Amino acid sequence: MREITYADAVREALSEAMRENEEVFMLGEDIGVYGGAFGVSRGMVEEFGEERIRSTPISESAIAGTAVGAAMTGMRPIFELQFSDFITIALDQIVNQAAKIRYMYGGKAKIPLVMRTPGGSGTGAAAQHSQSLENWTAHIPGLKVIQPATAYDAKGLLHAAIIDDNPVMFYEHKLCYRTTSDVPEGKYVIPIGVADIKKVGTDITVIATGIMVHKALEAAEVLSKEDINIEVVDPRTLVPLDKETIIQSVIKTGKAVIVTEAVKRSGFSAELASVIVENESFDFLDAPLVRLAGAEIPMPYHPELEKKAVPQVENIVEACRNLMSHN
Amino acid sequence: MAHEVLMPKLSSTMSEGTITVWLKNVGEPVEIGEAIFEVMTDKIAIEVEAYEEGILLKRYIEDGESAPVNAVIAYIGEAGEEVPEDMPGQQIAPSQVTLTEEIKEQSEELTSESTVDSDHHKNVRATPAARRMAREKKLDLAVIHGTGPNGRIQALDVKKYQIPDRTTMTSAAEVTVVEGELVPWSSMRQIIANRMVASKSTIPHVTMTAEVDMTQSIEIRRQLLPMIEEQVNERLSYLEIIARAAMIALKTYPIFNAHGLEEGIQFHKHVNLGIAVAIEEGLVVPVIKQADQMGLSELTKAVKEKTTKARNNQLSPSEMSGGTFTISSLGRSKVKTFNPIINAPEVAILGVGGMYEQLVQDATSGEISNQFKINLNLSFDHRVIDGAPAAAFLSQIVTLLENPLGLLL
C-alpha cells in the first residue's frame, strides 16, 4: 500500500466525499486559492470551484453560523477554522445552536456538519495558536469529537464524520500533518467510537490521544529495550468514547498511563481516568493511575519552553519505568 | 456410552479452571494417557490426560474459557454417538461431594483462623488488584508483605505469597485423591520459600560434582579426634575437615568469597562461613565469622556451638547474617549428590553428600580395594564465575581432602 501524509489523507477524504455527494461543500478562511493555512485544501478550488470551496471573511462566528444554517437546509457543510484556538469566537453557533437543534426540533432537523481544525503546540505559534481545546466540545451533549493521530485514521474517520447526520468536531494536530502511514486509495469508513490498539503490550496500558499517540509509540520502542512492554491505546474519538477497549486493556495490564497534550486540570485525561476507576478495571489496577498532560500555563512562544509545557517521549518513558520499578 | 471429561480439581483451593489450550479437536481419536487439554489453575498450567479412549465428540468450552471443578467440559466416545448439545449442569459424583464439603470446611476453618478483624484489614495498604487477588485466594492481606511504595501490597506480592506447589497431575485417578490437612505457610517456611525462589530465579546456577576418596581424611580424623577433643571438648567431624579445605581453597580463589550485587562484585577479606542447619521448623544458616582464621580445633568448637544454638532456637539475628560462603551438608544421609541453591547474595555454595563405600581397582596393580567416598557439589553464580575457575576451586578442595596434611599447614 502507498504511504501518504496525514494532510494528503485529509484532502483525499474531502475530495472523495465532494465527488460522491454534491451536498458536501467547504468553507473557511483562505481555503481556496491559498489552499488553507496548512495546505490541506491545496488544489481543491481548481477541481470543485469557488461555489463549493468557499473562502470566507475573517469571522469564525459567521462561518460556523453559515454552516449550521446550511446543514439545516439539507447541505453537508465542512468548515475549517485556521487554528482551533479560534473556536472561542464560533462557540455560540457550535454549542448553543449546532449541538442542540436536532434535539430541540424533536428530530425534524439534522445538523450534518463537520468542523475541521488544527490544534496543539509544537510549531512555535505561541499562546493564541497552540492550545488543545478539544475537551471544551467533548463536554457538550450533542457534539461528536474526533481526534485522529494517523493518516489512515484521519481519512477513514473524516469520511465517517461527513456521512454522519450530527455535528462532528474534527481535531487535526499540526504536527501530525507531515506524518505518514499506509492509506488505501478510495473511500473507506472507520466507525466513530471505536478505539484502536496501536501497539499490543502486556505491562502497562498507555492511553494517548492525538500527537501523543506517536510519542507513546516512540516511548514503547525505548521501553522495549528495557523489557517493559507497553500497550498503546488510541481512543481516536473522544465522543462517543470506546470505554470497553480501555477497560479491557487495563484489566490485562493492571497499570495505566494517560497522555494528552491538553492542560491536565479538568482535561480529557481526567475523563479517561474516571472511566478506568468507575468500571470493573478498578479491581485490576495494581498502581495509582498516572496522568501526563499539559502544564497549567498559556503555551510559551520559546520552542524549548513549549516542549517543557507538554509531555514528551522521555516523560512517558520515565513514568512507565517508575510504574514498573514499584513492582 | 460416551464418557464425560470433567474439569479436574488440581489443588485444594481450586474452584474453577481455565483451559489454556485444547490439544485435541472434536472428531480426533484420543488414547488413554494422551494429553487432551492444558488447564490453568490459580497457580500452574498442567496438561490433563485422557482416561478413556475414543473420539473427542464434543467440547463445551474453548481455549481461554473457564469451568467450575467437576463440570463436564467434553465427551469422549464412539464416532456418531449422541451427546448433549449444551454443557450439562455441574455434575458431582457422591464421593466427590464429600470431598468438596471436606475441603470447604477446611478452608472455612482456615479463613476464620487467619482473618484478622475487619478494621485491621481496612488499614492495610494494597492496590485494588492485590485486594481482588487476595479475595479470590481467600488470603488475609494483613499477613502479606507489601513491596510497593510505603509498603503497599501489589498483585505480585499476593502472587508470590502462594508459592506454586509441586503437585503435578498425571492421571485422572490422582485428581480424586483425598486431600489431607491444609497447613498454612509458617513465617519461616514463607521466608525460605521466597528466598529460594528469588535465588533460583535470578541467579543462573551451575552445579559441578566431584568425587573424593576419603581414605586419607578418615585417617587424619582418626588421629586428630582425641587431640581436638581434649583441647576443645568437641568431636571433630568431616564437616570441619571439609570446611577447612574450603577455607584454604577460598584463599587461592577469592572470587568464591564474594557477593554478587547490582552494582558489582563485592569481594570479602575474610570468610564468614555459613553452615546450613536443618531444624524442626525449617532451615537456618548460622554464620561463623572469620572462619578462615581458624584452625581445625577452633573451627570444630565454633561449628558445634553454632549448630547447637541453631537447634535450640538460640541464634541471634546477627549470628545468622553477614555470611560470605555457605556449606550445606547432607553428610549423614544416603544422598550422594544434590544441587544446592545459592544463599544469595553469595556467589557459591558447597553441598556435601553422604559417605559411601565403593570397590576400586588399582590401575597399575589390578588390586581391588574398598574405598570410602563422598561427593562435593559446588553450585556457583555463572554471572560472576565461569566454569573453569569453578572446576579449579573444586579440584583444589578435592586434592586437599585426598592429601589432608595440607589442611594442617
XYZ file of C-alpha atoms in Angstrom:
736
model
C 0.000 0.000 0.000
C 1.177 3.554 -0.629
C 2.262 5.807 2.178
C 0.903 9.361 2.200
C 0.899 12.230 4.660
C -1.849 12.991 7.109
C -2.566 16.286 5.268
C -2.904 14.426 1.942
C -5.139 11.804 3.567
C -7.470 14.534 4.850
C -7.522 16.151 1.390
C -8.308 12.789 -0.226
C -11.262 12.177 2.063
C -12.586 15.697 1.391
C -12.224 15.322 -2.395
C -13.741 11.836 -2.482
C -16.715 12.964 -0.401
C -17.258 16.024 -2.629
C -17.114 13.952 -5.800
C -19.580 11.482 -4.346
C -22.107 13.913 -2.918
C -22.993 17.351 -4.305
C -24.376 18.462 -0.950
C -20.889 18.416 0.542
C -19.120 21.761 0.421
C -16.375 23.527 2.334
C -15.987 26.967 3.809
C -13.241 28.672 5.745
C -10.586 31.380 5.712
C -8.107 31.141 2.794
C -9.142 27.599 1.874
C -9.498 28.453 -1.827
C -6.550 29.701 -3.908
C -4.224 29.737 -0.879
C -5.114 26.128 -0.031
C -5.752 26.607 3.690
C -3.383 27.586 6.500
C -1.687 24.176 6.413
C -2.231 23.457 2.705
C -4.824 20.770 3.312
C -7.217 22.050 0.623
C -4.478 22.940 -1.874
C -5.734 22.431 -5.456
C -9.309 21.716 -4.455
C -10.727 25.019 -5.700
C -9.438 24.152 -9.193
C -11.431 20.917 -9.190
C -14.571 21.949 -7.326
C -14.837 25.679 -7.989
C -15.386 28.654 -5.689
C -19.037 27.729 -5.012
C -18.045 24.552 -3.196
C -14.681 25.665 -1.810
C -15.728 28.953 -0.302
C -13.131 31.355 1.072
C -14.766 33.417 3.791
C -14.146 36.668 5.602
C -12.271 36.507 8.895
C -15.294 35.841 11.052
C -15.439 32.457 12.718
C -18.883 33.081 14.136
C -20.234 33.788 10.668
C -18.509 30.706 9.236
C -19.955 28.425 11.887
C -23.376 30.064 11.688
C -23.460 29.702 7.912
C -22.542 26.030 8.274
C -25.295 25.435 10.816
C -27.874 27.133 8.596
C -26.708 25.250 5.509
C -26.866 21.950 7.384
C -30.441 22.699 8.460
C -31.459 23.171 4.840
C -30.031 19.790 3.814
C -26.447 20.580 2.828
C -23.442 18.811 4.373
C -21.024 21.658 5.159
C -17.426 21.168 6.244
C -15.931 24.269 7.769
C -12.338 24.891 8.676
C -11.036 27.054 11.487
C -7.429 28.034 10.811
C -6.450 27.346 14.410
C -8.613 25.509 16.906
C -7.986 28.397 19.342
C -10.398 30.482 17.257
C -13.279 28.213 18.258
C -13.908 30.653 21.116
C -15.441 33.046 18.563
C -17.587 30.316 16.985
C -18.676 28.660 20.219
C -22.154 30.179 20.361
C -23.013 28.690 16.970
C -21.446 25.338 17.863
C -22.545 24.951 21.465
C -25.870 26.755 21.539
C -27.071 26.015 18.011
C -25.399 23.083 16.272
C -25.320 20.820 19.315
C -28.976 21.354 20.259
C -31.049 21.904 17.148
C -31.769 18.259 16.379
C -32.910 17.721 19.972
C -34.926 20.945 20.255
C -36.713 20.335 16.950
C -37.742 16.861 18.035
C -35.524 15.277 15.426
C -37.092 17.113 12.483
C -33.903 18.995 11.638
C -30.493 17.438 11.326
C -27.137 19.173 11.511
C -24.754 17.114 9.378
C -21.784 19.442 9.660
C -18.106 18.832 10.215
C -15.809 21.338 11.851
C -12.172 20.678 10.923
C -9.467 22.465 12.800
C -5.747 22.096 13.608
C -4.933 22.075 17.301
C -1.971 21.641 19.571
C 1.512 23.048 20.032
C 4.921 22.316 18.558
C 5.196 24.940 15.836
C 6.250 27.916 17.927
C 2.932 29.606 17.210
C 2.593 30.892 20.775
C -0.274 31.142 23.212
C -3.156 32.035 20.884
C -2.406 29.416 18.212
C -1.247 26.351 20.169
C -3.960 25.248 22.573
C -5.660 21.890 22.813
C -9.280 22.743 23.428
C -10.956 19.543 22.218
C -12.174 18.933 25.746
C -14.403 22.036 25.528
C -16.571 20.483 22.841
C -16.335 16.973 24.327
C -18.208 18.408 27.309
C -21.247 19.447 25.249
C -24.073 16.912 24.713
C -24.937 16.717 21.017
C -21.431 17.013 19.592
C -19.232 14.176 18.424
C -15.488 14.718 18.842
C -12.798 13.042 16.796
C -9.039 13.326 17.242
C -7.208 11.142 14.725
C -3.466 10.545 15.123
C -2.510 8.829 11.873
C -3.121 9.469 8.177
C -5.046 6.202 7.916
C -7.349 7.097 10.800
C -7.758 10.690 9.573
C -9.090 9.623 6.177
C -11.416 6.876 7.422
C -12.764 8.939 10.308
C -13.268 12.058 8.181
C -15.414 10.008 5.788
C -17.389 8.793 8.801
C -17.767 12.383 10.066
C -19.047 13.648 6.696
C -21.738 10.968 6.350
C -22.837 11.428 9.973
C -26.076 13.390 10.399
C -24.821 15.114 13.549
C -22.317 17.891 14.169
C -18.824 16.421 14.399
C -15.747 18.253 15.710
C -12.678 17.006 13.894
C -9.409 17.965 15.601
C -6.290 17.582 13.491
C -2.869 18.122 15.039
C -0.424 20.496 13.336
C 2.484 18.132 13.922
C 0.518 15.170 12.561
C 0.091 16.785 9.116
C 3.584 15.733 7.952
C 3.449 12.223 9.430
C 2.777 9.382 7.001
C 1.126 5.994 7.096
C -0.293 3.372 4.748
C -3.546 4.727 3.379
C -5.802 2.833 0.952
C -6.991 4.567 -2.200
C -10.710 5.242 -2.437
C -13.330 5.742 0.253
C -13.272 3.729 3.465
C -15.032 4.478 6.708
C -13.729 3.962 10.249
C -16.716 3.863 12.603
C -16.885 6.729 15.102
C -16.475 5.442 18.640
C -14.033 2.591 18.120
C -10.630 2.849 19.765
C -7.539 1.377 18.181
C -4.786 -0.527 19.946
C -1.786 0.957 18.186
C 0.614 -1.442 19.880
C -0.210 -4.582 21.799
C 1.586 -4.971 25.118
C 1.370 -6.665 28.486
C 2.861 -4.478 31.205
C 1.255 -1.025 31.119
C -1.674 0.457 29.213
C -0.721 3.835 27.780
C -3.804 5.703 26.595
C -2.727 8.530 24.342
C -4.663 10.988 22.198
C -3.669 12.909 19.055
C 0.038 13.612 18.650
C 0.708 11.813 21.955
C -0.014 8.513 20.200
C 3.190 8.987 18.200
C 5.141 9.903 21.323
C 3.776 6.871 23.153
C 4.849 4.614 20.294
C 8.359 6.112 20.400
C 8.418 5.548 24.156
C 7.354 1.942 23.574
C 10.459 1.434 21.431
C 12.738 2.750 24.165
C 10.975 0.743 26.873
C 11.045 -2.484 24.895
C 14.829 -2.430 25.229
C 14.319 -2.484 28.996
C 11.876 -5.374 28.750
C 8.932 -3.132 29.525
C 6.167 -3.983 27.104
C 3.548 -1.247 26.959
C 0.208 -1.337 25.181
C -0.700 1.864 23.335
C -4.424 2.550 23.135
C -5.606 5.384 20.892
C -9.260 6.260 21.615
C -9.404 8.099 18.224
C -12.813 9.520 19.117
C -13.384 11.275 22.410
C -17.182 11.335 21.945
C -18.503 8.692 21.785
C -15.678 7.040 23.714
C -14.850 3.362 23.326
C -14.710 2.621 27.039
C -14.663 -1.133 26.614
C -11.310 -1.257 24.829
C -9.739 0.918 27.516
C -11.240 -1.125 30.354
C -10.192 -4.451 28.864
C -6.659 -3.237 28.259
C -6.284 -2.072 31.873
C -7.727 -5.367 33.098
C -4.991 -7.069 31.109
C -2.055 -4.932 32.275
C -3.160 -3.652 35.700
C -1.425 -0.326 35.150
C -2.410 2.798 33.247
C -0.670 5.923 31.996
C -2.831 8.555 30.300
C -1.126 11.018 27.979
C -2.809 14.053 26.491
C -1.404 17.334 25.280
C -4.262 19.368 26.741
C -3.794 21.002 30.144
C -4.147 18.451 32.938
C -6.638 20.285 35.137
C -10.201 19.388 34.071
C -8.798 17.890 30.904
C -9.949 14.897 28.918
C -7.279 12.858 30.720
C -9.470 13.113 33.818
C -12.388 11.651 31.859
C -10.207 8.733 30.753
C -9.002 8.202 34.324
C -12.528 8.104 35.678
C -13.586 5.554 33.064
C -10.918 3.246 34.452
C -11.792 3.670 38.118
C -15.569 3.692 37.640
C -15.605 0.316 35.930
C -14.539 -3.251 36.549
C -10.986 -2.305 35.598
C -10.743 -0.730 39.084
C -10.290 -4.140 40.663
C -7.375 -4.860 38.381
C -5.423 -1.658 38.993
C -2.094 -2.506 40.561
C -0.765 1.022 40.942
C -2.221 4.526 41.002
C -3.085 5.920 37.592
C -0.567 8.277 36.048
C -1.731 11.310 34.044
C 0.742 13.108 31.830
C -0.730 16.283 30.375
C -0.020 19.897 29.544
C 1.288 22.328 32.128
C -1.192 24.793 33.551
C 0.208 27.805 31.729
C -0.511 29.616 28.458
C 1.588 27.953 25.746
C 5.059 29.605 25.704
C 6.482 31.019 22.466
C 10.070 29.854 23.044
C 10.465 26.397 21.470
C 12.331 24.937 24.478
C 9.726 26.181 26.935
C 6.992 24.994 24.583
C 8.469 21.479 24.735
C 8.564 21.622 28.518
C 4.888 22.569 28.645
C 3.602 19.324 27.075
C 4.508 15.647 27.648
C 7.500 14.369 25.690
C 8.742 10.864 24.895
C 11.149 10.895 27.850
C 8.335 11.805 30.244
C 6.333 8.785 29.097
C 9.397 6.543 29.368
C 10.121 7.784 32.870
C 6.523 7.390 34.042
C 6.428 3.808 32.782
C 9.789 2.983 34.367
C 8.583 4.317 37.702
C 5.419 2.266 37.486
C 7.397 -0.893 36.813
C 10.005 -0.252 39.494
C 7.286 -0.299 42.155
C 6.890 -4.000 41.467
C -21.605 -44.976 26.025
C -19.827 -41.683 25.810
C -17.557 -40.797 28.707
C -17.604 -37.454 30.429
C -14.434 -35.405 30.638
C -14.533 -33.376 33.849
C -12.704 -30.257 34.864
C -10.177 -31.722 37.305
C -9.539 -30.399 40.770
C -5.819 -29.821 40.902
C -5.406 -28.210 44.280
C -7.454 -27.799 47.398
C -8.055 -24.124 46.718
C -9.074 -24.584 43.096
C -12.726 -23.882 42.386
C -12.508 -23.182 38.704
C -10.074 -23.999 35.910
C -9.321 -22.216 32.679
C -8.479 -24.140 29.531
C -5.339 -22.581 28.163
C -5.293 -24.785 25.096
C -7.108 -27.796 23.737
C -4.648 -30.302 22.389
C -7.364 -32.320 20.606
C -10.034 -31.234 18.177
C -13.567 -32.603 18.009
C -13.519 -35.743 15.861
C -9.939 -36.641 16.671
C -9.171 -40.027 18.207
C -7.892 -39.983 21.783
C -5.911 -42.689 23.557
C -5.722 -43.340 27.258
C -2.904 -41.315 28.762
C -2.787 -38.883 25.885
C -2.859 -35.199 26.847
C -6.145 -33.667 25.692
C -6.019 -30.170 27.110
C -3.986 -27.866 29.283
C -5.648 -26.270 32.256
C -4.579 -23.197 34.202
C -5.327 -23.106 37.894
C -4.617 -20.141 40.092
C -1.070 -21.411 40.335
C 0.085 -23.514 37.436
C -0.679 -24.809 33.985
C -0.987 -28.566 33.687
C -1.626 -30.934 30.828
C -4.550 -33.208 31.522
C -4.560 -36.690 30.062
C -7.464 -38.759 28.872
C -8.513 -41.757 30.954
C -10.840 -43.128 28.273
C -10.139 -43.892 24.680
C -12.344 -42.989 21.742
C -13.200 -39.976 19.667
C -13.394 -36.499 21.172
C -17.105 -35.948 20.483
C -17.807 -32.571 21.945
C -16.128 -29.643 23.672
C -18.263 -27.311 25.766
C -15.714 -24.656 26.473
C -12.998 -23.304 24.251
C -9.469 -22.048 24.761
C -9.356 -19.307 27.369
C -12.734 -20.187 28.879
C -13.296 -21.410 32.415
C -15.462 -24.001 34.053
C -16.050 -24.983 37.675
C -14.313 -28.024 39.080
C -16.083 -31.260 38.139
C -18.100 -29.628 35.365
C -18.464 -31.753 32.239
C -16.309 -29.976 29.710
C -16.168 -32.614 26.952
C -17.199 -36.101 25.905
C -15.116 -38.961 24.580
C -16.900 -41.878 22.924
C -17.541 -43.686 19.653
C -17.993 -41.757 16.432
C -21.624 -40.770 15.885
C -22.647 -41.232 19.496
C -25.137 -38.700 20.770
C -24.062 -36.302 23.492
C -25.912 -33.291 24.944
C -25.826 -30.204 22.766
C -25.302 -27.886 25.740
C -22.977 -28.250 28.672
C -24.684 -30.483 31.260
C -25.309 -28.953 34.687
C -22.427 -29.318 37.059
C -22.295 -32.985 37.949
C -20.618 -34.115 41.080
C -20.171 -37.762 41.945
C -21.254 -38.667 45.511
C -17.709 -39.372 46.642
C -16.624 -36.044 45.301
C -19.403 -34.267 47.160
C -17.902 -35.396 50.424
C -14.517 -34.340 49.230
C -15.697 -30.902 48.230
C -17.544 -30.483 51.524
C -14.487 -31.537 53.440
C -12.332 -29.035 51.670
C -14.911 -26.327 52.118
C -14.947 -26.929 55.845
C -11.201 -26.884 55.959
C -10.946 -23.687 54.016
C -13.586 -22.065 56.178
C -11.676 -23.067 59.248
C -8.552 -21.695 57.700
C -10.193 -18.416 56.803
C -11.776 -17.919 60.188
C -8.492 -18.613 61.884
C -6.384 -16.379 59.742
C -8.762 -13.494 59.302
C -7.833 -10.604 61.471
C -10.625 -8.218 62.481
C -12.015 -6.196 59.618
C -10.806 -2.816 60.859
C -7.283 -4.059 60.716
C -7.917 -5.327 57.223
C -9.038 -1.927 56.038
C -5.846 -0.280 57.177
C -3.648 -2.458 55.026
C -2.294 -0.544 52.045
C -2.979 -2.593 48.963
C -3.808 -1.946 45.341
C -7.255 -2.884 44.049
C -5.667 -5.699 42.046
C -3.968 -7.088 45.149
C -7.241 -6.899 47.094
C -9.114 -8.722 44.342
C -6.485 -11.432 44.152
C -6.392 -11.874 47.921
C -10.190 -12.140 47.956
C -10.115 -14.819 45.273
C -7.409 -16.786 47.032
C -9.056 -16.291 50.428
C -5.869 -14.760 51.773
C -5.642 -12.227 54.539
C -3.849 -9.138 53.300
C -2.534 -8.458 56.787
C -0.127 -11.379 56.565
C 1.288 -10.352 53.197
C 4.395 -8.225 52.961
C 3.985 -5.328 50.529
C 6.911 -4.284 48.359
C 5.323 -1.194 46.778
C 5.746 2.436 47.872
C 5.183 2.755 51.652
C 4.747 -0.990 51.879
C 1.785 -1.055 49.551
C 0.783 -4.621 48.713
C 0.704 -5.212 44.983
C -0.622 -8.054 42.894
C 2.858 -9.532 42.622
C 3.179 -9.720 46.415
C -0.068 -11.675 46.643
C 1.011 -13.900 43.770
C 4.345 -14.575 45.444
C 2.718 -15.282 48.779
C 1.406 -18.561 47.489
C 4.408 -20.363 46.159
C 3.378 -22.748 43.413
C 3.294 -26.250 44.826
C 4.941 -29.069 43.002
C 1.766 -31.091 42.602
C 1.543 -32.364 39.108
C -1.279 -34.373 37.724
C -0.597 -37.307 35.540
C -3.746 -39.367 35.565
C -7.376 -38.956 36.385
C -7.027 -41.235 39.397
C -4.828 -38.684 41.126
C -7.411 -35.966 40.686
C -9.717 -37.624 43.171
C -7.038 -38.367 45.764
C -8.440 -37.397 49.148
C -6.528 -34.397 50.362
C -5.345 -34.217 53.945
C -4.933 -31.301 56.252
C -4.019 -27.948 54.711
C -1.337 -26.273 56.790
C -0.857 -22.569 56.093
C 2.643 -21.365 55.362
C 4.557 -20.722 58.557
C 6.510 -17.489 58.542
C 9.813 -19.368 58.416
C 8.671 -21.576 55.525
C 7.443 -18.462 53.768
C 10.803 -16.739 54.102
C 12.663 -19.857 52.979
C 10.290 -20.218 50.036
C 10.667 -16.598 48.967
C 14.453 -16.703 49.270
C 14.753 -19.950 47.351
C 12.532 -18.687 44.555
C 14.387 -15.374 44.436
C 17.793 -17.068 44.336
C 16.908 -19.793 41.880
C 15.026 -17.470 39.532
C 17.503 -14.595 39.442
C 20.864 -16.365 39.670
C 21.973 -18.621 36.846
C 23.051 -21.661 38.869
C 25.580 -24.156 37.607
C 26.367 -27.165 39.776
C 29.517 -29.282 39.489
C 30.086 -32.536 41.285
C 33.397 -34.102 42.204
C 34.049 -37.435 43.913
C 36.527 -37.508 46.799
C 38.451 -40.523 48.023
C 38.187 -40.028 51.785
C 40.765 -42.669 52.804
C 43.394 -40.148 53.928
C 40.867 -37.781 55.519
C 39.446 -40.655 57.547
C 42.916 -41.469 58.748
C 43.765 -37.906 59.730
C 40.437 -37.534 61.525
C 41.178 -40.716 63.481
C 44.485 -39.223 64.586
C 43.257 -35.694 65.314
C 39.972 -36.594 67.021
C 41.309 -37.326 70.538
C 43.652 -34.343 70.442
C 40.933 -31.908 69.466
C 38.507 -33.459 71.908
C 40.993 -32.892 74.687
C 41.633 -29.339 73.579
C 38.090 -28.023 72.989
C 35.920 -30.826 74.323
C 34.191 -31.328 70.971
C 34.398 -34.189 68.474
C 35.931 -33.360 65.107
C 33.678 -34.346 62.243
C 34.174 -34.493 58.485
C 32.228 -31.255 58.095
C 35.029 -29.297 59.760
C 37.675 -31.064 57.696
C 35.806 -30.191 54.505
C 35.218 -26.631 55.774
C 38.939 -26.224 56.465
C 39.758 -27.435 52.956
C 37.262 -24.918 51.563
C 38.829 -22.092 53.609
C 42.241 -22.855 52.110
C 40.859 -23.069 48.571
C 38.999 -19.766 49.057
C 42.350 -18.116 49.750
C 43.542 -19.236 46.312
C 40.230 -18.360 44.630
C 38.862 -15.252 46.417
C 36.122 -14.781 43.786
C 34.146 -17.527 45.549
C 34.134 -15.466 48.743
C 32.113 -12.602 47.296
C 28.663 -11.094 46.986
C 27.027 -10.590 43.583
C 25.409 -7.174 43.946
C 23.593 -4.986 41.447
C 26.492 -2.510 41.396
C 29.198 -5.117 41.052
C 31.043 -7.958 42.705
C 31.844 -7.307 46.347
C 34.968 -9.208 47.447
C 35.474 -10.019 51.139
C 38.761 -10.103 53.014
C 37.715 -12.839 55.409
C 35.426 -15.815 55.101
C 32.256 -15.690 57.171
C 31.235 -19.297 56.825
C 27.546 -20.169 56.756
C 26.567 -23.687 57.816
C 23.093 -24.743 56.689
C 21.409 -26.466 59.620
C 18.115 -28.294 59.412
C 15.910 -27.610 62.412
C 12.375 -28.738 63.140
C 10.658 -25.679 61.668
C 12.846 -25.392 58.613
C 16.347 -24.349 57.845
C 18.717 -21.790 59.327
C 22.208 -20.750 58.342
C 24.330 -19.683 61.330
C 27.455 -17.808 60.346
C 30.955 -18.422 61.724
C 32.745 -15.090 61.453
C 36.316 -15.120 60.112
C 36.349 -18.879 59.767
C 39.403 -18.614 57.518
C 41.423 -17.550 60.563
C 40.586 -20.734 62.459
C 42.487 -23.985 62.768
C 40.675 -27.305 62.900
C 40.064 -27.297 66.659
C 38.779 -23.744 66.729
C 36.583 -24.473 63.731
C 35.227 -27.608 65.397
C 34.336 -25.639 68.501
C 32.650 -22.874 66.502
C 30.647 -25.227 64.275
C 29.405 -27.249 67.246
C 28.482 -24.146 69.184
C 26.504 -22.609 66.316
C 24.719 -25.796 65.308
C 23.688 -26.477 68.897
C 22.385 -22.937 69.237
C 20.537 -23.316 65.947
C 18.801 -26.494 67.063
C 17.775 -24.815 70.317
C 16.499 -21.698 68.536
C 19.024 -19.563 70.396
C 20.635 -17.818 67.451
C 20.517 -14.062 67.438
C 19.853 -12.313 64.085
C 23.482 -11.143 63.955
C 24.620 -14.753 64.178
C 22.668 -15.521 61.021
C 23.787 -12.604 58.889
C 26.909 -11.491 57.089
C 27.799 -14.853 55.546
C 30.131 -14.875 52.564
C 30.249 -18.590 51.667
C 27.959 -21.440 52.700
C 28.341 -25.169 53.180
C 25.264 -27.374 53.158
C 25.860 -30.914 54.332
C 23.697 -33.999 53.915
C 26.627 -35.998 55.267
C 24.564 -38.298 57.453
C 22.143 -39.299 54.713
C 22.113 -41.749 51.847
C 22.137 -38.872 49.374
C 25.171 -38.953 47.105
C 24.721 -35.782 45.070
C 22.366 -32.825 45.023
C 22.095 -29.302 43.607
C 22.314 -26.812 46.471
C 20.693 -23.395 45.949
C 22.976 -20.416 46.462
C 22.364 -18.376 49.615
C 22.098 -15.022 47.803
C 23.863 -12.600 47.526
C 26.694 -15.112 47.972
C 28.082 -16.454 44.728
C 28.668 -20.093 45.590
C 27.600 -22.881 47.919
C 29.261 -26.198 48.623
C 26.951 -29.174 49.053
C 28.339 -32.241 50.809
C 26.765 -35.636 50.133
C 26.732 -38.702 52.380
C 29.728 -41.014 52.602
C 29.521 -44.292 50.700
C 31.709 -47.327 50.010
C 32.944 -48.288 46.592
C 35.104 -51.104 45.266
C 38.020 -49.664 43.356
C 40.508 -51.472 41.145
C 44.020 -50.044 41.226
C 45.068 -49.131 37.691
C 48.636 -50.460 37.973
C 48.488 -53.380 40.382
C 44.978 -54.505 39.440
C 44.273 -54.904 43.149
C 40.679 -54.362 44.272
C 40.060 -52.384 47.449
C 37.153 -50.849 49.308
C 37.195 -47.052 49.428
C 35.077 -44.540 51.301
C 33.904 -41.705 49.092
C 31.895 -38.547 49.263
C 30.647 -36.233 46.513
C 31.095 -32.488 46.719
C 28.553 -30.395 44.843
C 29.531 -26.845 44.062
C 26.764 -24.521 42.829
C 28.029 -21.192 41.572
C 26.633 -17.983 40.135
C 27.545 -18.122 36.467
C 27.123 -14.371 36.141
C 30.131 -13.937 38.411
C 32.178 -17.073 37.876
C 32.906 -19.233 34.834
C 33.194 -22.978 34.672
C 36.997 -23.265 34.540
C 37.766 -21.416 37.805
C 34.897 -23.267 39.489
C 36.410 -26.573 38.396
C 39.838 -25.465 39.641
C 38.421 -24.350 43.005
C 36.530 -27.602 43.477
C 39.582 -29.617 42.371
C 41.731 -27.926 44.997
C 39.270 -28.882 47.733
C 39.293 -32.488 46.471
C 43.108 -32.551 46.393
C 43.278 -31.188 49.944
C 40.858 -33.838 51.207
C 42.738 -36.589 49.443
C 46.070 -35.265 50.809
C 44.874 -33.788 54.094
C 48.267 -32.911 55.505
C 47.805 -29.667 53.604
C 44.967 -28.829 55.992
C 47.348 -28.578 58.861
C 49.641 -26.042 57.252
